[in-house]
């Protein structure tokens, strides 16, 4: 199985402070710190194992979290472009067609005679910048459209680092996009969303608590086995303020 991941439920414990008593003062930019990491092996090759990350957070105005239904800017997934360069987006994701040829496509690149800056349909760009559009009935390719990923689609960002086995003590970032090549693309790894924490986003109340972020895969053991890993994590609030970046302790799956 080449596509290895799916995100599990994100469990949150949060405390919001009202004006009924003297609330703590936190910056409006979220702050996080590492709590713990745990690997849950279900011992069944056909079932997903879980890597459960727990972090502590503080936020001065309580604007943390994204609902899965939020697909309008600035939280859309991908940005496409008209021939004149105007950015456009599709709330449902990939456009189903480009009948009028109004969107930049690979045909645009082929026919360009000057100043062609579009990447080729090669690794890694055939995953990170090109969408192959197929007819729903025949599955025949009807177009190949250019896009740019929107980093603000997610609010938690997780990078995997693997320790070298040369005794140097150094770690290398695991590059999902180069490990999973077209057509089995895996562009964003385990970046994802945790849900809205506040019952009323208009209150702008300080919050602190824990986020438990569950990452699921049937192939954790296949890819990382007895290797030593560590994760780097950052979160982002609804105003697009980025938190500090933290690291887990080094760990292995067994």
Short mmCIF file of C-alpha atoms in Angstrom, two decimals, residues 61-220:
data_model
loop_
_atom_site.label_atom_id
_atom_site.label_comp_id
_atom_site.label_asym_id
_atom_site.label_seq_id
_atom_site.Cartn_x
_atom_site.Cartn_y
_atom_site.Cartn_z
CA UNK A 61 -7.39 35.61 22.23
CA UNK A 62 -8.65 32.05 21.86
CA UNK A 63 -8.83 32.01 18.07
CA UNK A 64 -7.46 28.50 17.62
CA UNK A 65 -8.92 25.80 15.41
CA UNK A 66 -10.41 25.24 11.97
CA UNK A 67 -13.59 23.44 11.03
CA UNK A 68 -13.28 20.94 8.18
CA UNK A 69 -15.97 22.84 6.28
CA UNK A 70 -13.84 26.00 6.10
CA UNK A 71 -12.57 25.91 2.52
CA UNK A 72 -12.87 29.57 1.51
CA UNK A 73 -9.80 31.86 1.51
CA UNK A 74 -7.59 32.10 3.43
CA UNK A 75 -8.16 28.44 4.35
CA UNK A 76 -8.65 26.93 0.88
CA UNK A 77 -6.52 23.99 -0.21
CA UNK A 78 -5.11 25.03 -3.59
CA UNK A 79 -4.85 28.17 -5.68
CA UNK A 80 -5.33 27.92 -9.44
CA UNK A 81 -4.72 30.72 -11.94
CA UNK A 82 -6.48 32.25 -14.91
CA UNK A 83 -4.43 32.83 -18.04
CA UNK A 84 -3.96 36.47 -17.03
CA UNK A 85 -2.47 35.37 -13.69
CA UNK A 86 -5.53 36.08 -11.54
CA UNK A 87 -5.69 33.55 -8.66
CA UNK A 88 -8.87 31.50 -8.29
CA UNK A 89 -9.95 28.73 -5.94
CA UNK A 90 -12.56 25.99 -5.83
CA UNK A 91 -14.21 25.33 -2.45
CA UNK A 92 -14.77 21.67 -3.31
CA UNK A 93 -11.12 21.12 -4.16
CA UNK A 94 -9.97 20.15 -7.65
CA UNK A 95 -11.99 21.69 -10.51
CA UNK A 96 -13.81 19.04 -12.53
CA UNK A 97 -13.06 20.62 -15.89
CA UNK A 98 -11.54 23.53 -17.77
CA UNK A 99 -13.87 23.62 -20.80
CA UNK A 100 -13.15 27.18 -21.89
CA UNK A 101 -9.41 26.91 -21.37
CA UNK A 102 -9.50 29.80 -18.92
CA UNK A 103 -7.17 28.20 -16.38
CA UNK A 104 -3.43 27.81 -16.72
CA UNK A 105 -2.82 24.23 -17.81
CA UNK A 106 0.06 22.15 -19.13
CA UNK A 107 -1.07 23.18 -22.58
CA UNK A 108 -0.17 26.71 -21.51
CA UNK A 109 3.36 25.55 -20.77
CA UNK A 110 3.69 23.61 -24.04
CA UNK A 111 2.56 26.59 -26.09
CA UNK A 112 4.63 29.19 -24.24
CA UNK A 113 7.31 30.75 -26.40
CA UNK A 114 8.88 33.17 -23.93
CA UNK A 115 9.23 33.58 -20.17
CA UNK A 116 7.92 30.08 -19.43
CA UNK A 117 8.43 29.76 -15.68
CA UNK A 118 6.05 26.86 -15.04
CA UNK A 119 7.73 23.70 -13.70
CA UNK A 120 7.73 20.55 -15.80
CA UNK A 121 5.56 17.52 -15.15
CA UNK A 122 8.38 15.77 -13.31
CA UNK A 123 9.10 14.81 -9.70
CA UNK A 124 8.27 16.55 -7.39
CA UNK A 125 6.23 19.09 -9.36
CA UNK A 126 3.81 16.54 -10.84
CA UNK A 127 2.58 16.15 -7.27
CA UNK A 128 3.09 19.63 -5.82
CA UNK A 129 1.99 21.81 -8.77
CA UNK A 130 -0.04 19.85 -11.31
CA UNK A 131 -3.51 18.31 -11.03
CA UNK A 132 -4.44 15.65 -13.58
CA UNK A 133 -8.15 16.01 -14.36
CA UNK A 134 -10.01 12.89 -15.51
CA UNK A 135 -13.47 12.27 -16.89
CA UNK A 136 -15.57 10.75 -14.10
CA UNK A 137 -17.06 8.15 -16.46
CA UNK A 138 -14.23 7.12 -18.74
CA UNK A 139 -11.31 8.04 -16.45
CA UNK A 140 -9.60 9.51 -19.47
CA UNK A 141 -7.31 12.48 -18.81
CA UNK A 142 -9.05 15.68 -19.93
CA UNK A 143 -6.61 18.32 -18.65
CA UNK A 144 -3.62 19.00 -16.43
CA UNK A 145 -3.98 22.17 -14.37
CA UNK A 146 -1.34 24.23 -12.61
CA UNK A 147 -1.85 25.05 -8.91
CA UNK A 148 0.00 26.25 -5.84
CA UNK A 149 -0.62 24.73 -2.43
CA UNK A 150 -2.01 27.09 0.20
CA UNK A 151 -0.04 26.62 3.45
CA UNK A 152 -2.86 28.21 5.44
CA UNK A 153 -5.19 25.29 4.67
CA UNK A 154 -3.87 23.60 7.83
CA UNK A 155 -3.31 24.78 11.38
CA UNK A 156 -0.88 22.17 12.70
CA UNK A 157 2.35 21.37 10.91
CA UNK A 158 4.40 18.28 11.70
CA UNK A 159 7.81 17.47 10.22
CA UNK A 160 9.47 14.09 10.69
CA UNK A 161 13.23 13.84 11.18
CA UNK A 162 15.22 10.59 10.97
CA UNK A 163 18.53 10.13 12.75
CA UNK A 164 21.48 9.21 10.56
CA UNK A 165 23.15 5.87 11.24
CA UNK A 166 26.66 7.23 10.73
CA UNK A 167 27.27 8.13 14.36
CA UNK A 168 27.13 11.87 13.67
CA UNK A 169 24.02 12.38 15.79
CA UNK A 170 22.48 14.43 12.98
CA UNK A 171 18.90 14.13 11.72
CA UNK A 172 17.55 14.44 8.18
CA UNK A 173 14.08 15.74 7.40
CA UNK A 174 11.87 13.06 5.88
CA UNK A 175 10.72 14.35 2.49
CA UNK A 176 7.26 12.91 1.81
CA UNK A 177 6.96 14.45 -1.62
CA UNK A 178 10.11 12.74 -2.90
CA UNK A 179 9.37 9.42 -1.23
CA UNK A 180 5.84 9.18 -2.68
CA UNK A 181 6.07 10.05 -6.34
CA UNK A 182 3.36 10.45 -8.97
CA UNK A 183 0.74 9.00 -9.15
CA UNK A 184 0.95 8.02 -5.47
CA UNK A 185 1.47 11.59 -4.32
CA UNK A 186 1.89 12.54 -0.69
CA UNK A 187 2.58 16.25 -0.51
CA UNK A 188 1.80 17.48 2.98
CA UNK A 189 2.71 14.48 5.13
CA UNK A 190 0.96 14.72 8.49
CA UNK A 191 0.06 18.40 8.44
CA UNK A 192 -3.60 18.77 9.34
CA UNK A 193 -6.31 20.55 11.27
CA UNK A 194 -7.48 20.54 14.84
CA UNK A 195 -11.04 21.80 15.48
CA UNK A 196 -12.18 25.15 16.88
CA UNK A 197 -11.49 25.33 20.62
CA UNK A 198 -13.71 28.25 21.61
CA UNK A 199 -17.49 28.02 21.95
CA UNK A 200 -17.71 31.65 20.85
CA UNK A 201 -14.92 33.08 18.71
CA UNK A 202 -16.18 36.61 19.34
CA UNK A 203 -15.26 36.43 23.05
CA UNK A 204 -11.52 36.72 22.40
CA UNK A 205 -10.79 35.02 25.73
CA UNK A 206 -7.41 33.66 26.72
CA UNK A 207 -7.05 29.88 26.52
CA UNK A 208 -4.62 27.24 27.59
CA UNK A 209 -4.75 23.48 27.50
CA UNK A 210 -3.59 20.39 25.65
CA UNK A 211 -3.94 19.22 22.06
CA UNK A 212 -3.68 15.49 21.41
CA UNK A 213 -3.00 14.99 17.73
CA UNK A 214 -3.36 11.44 16.42
CA UNK A 215 -1.54 10.40 13.25
CA UNK A 216 -2.56 7.06 11.75
CA UNK A 217 -0.75 4.83 9.24
CA UNK A 218 -0.60 1.18 8.25
CA UNK A 219 3.07 1.61 7.34
CA UNK A 220 4.80 3.36 10.22
#
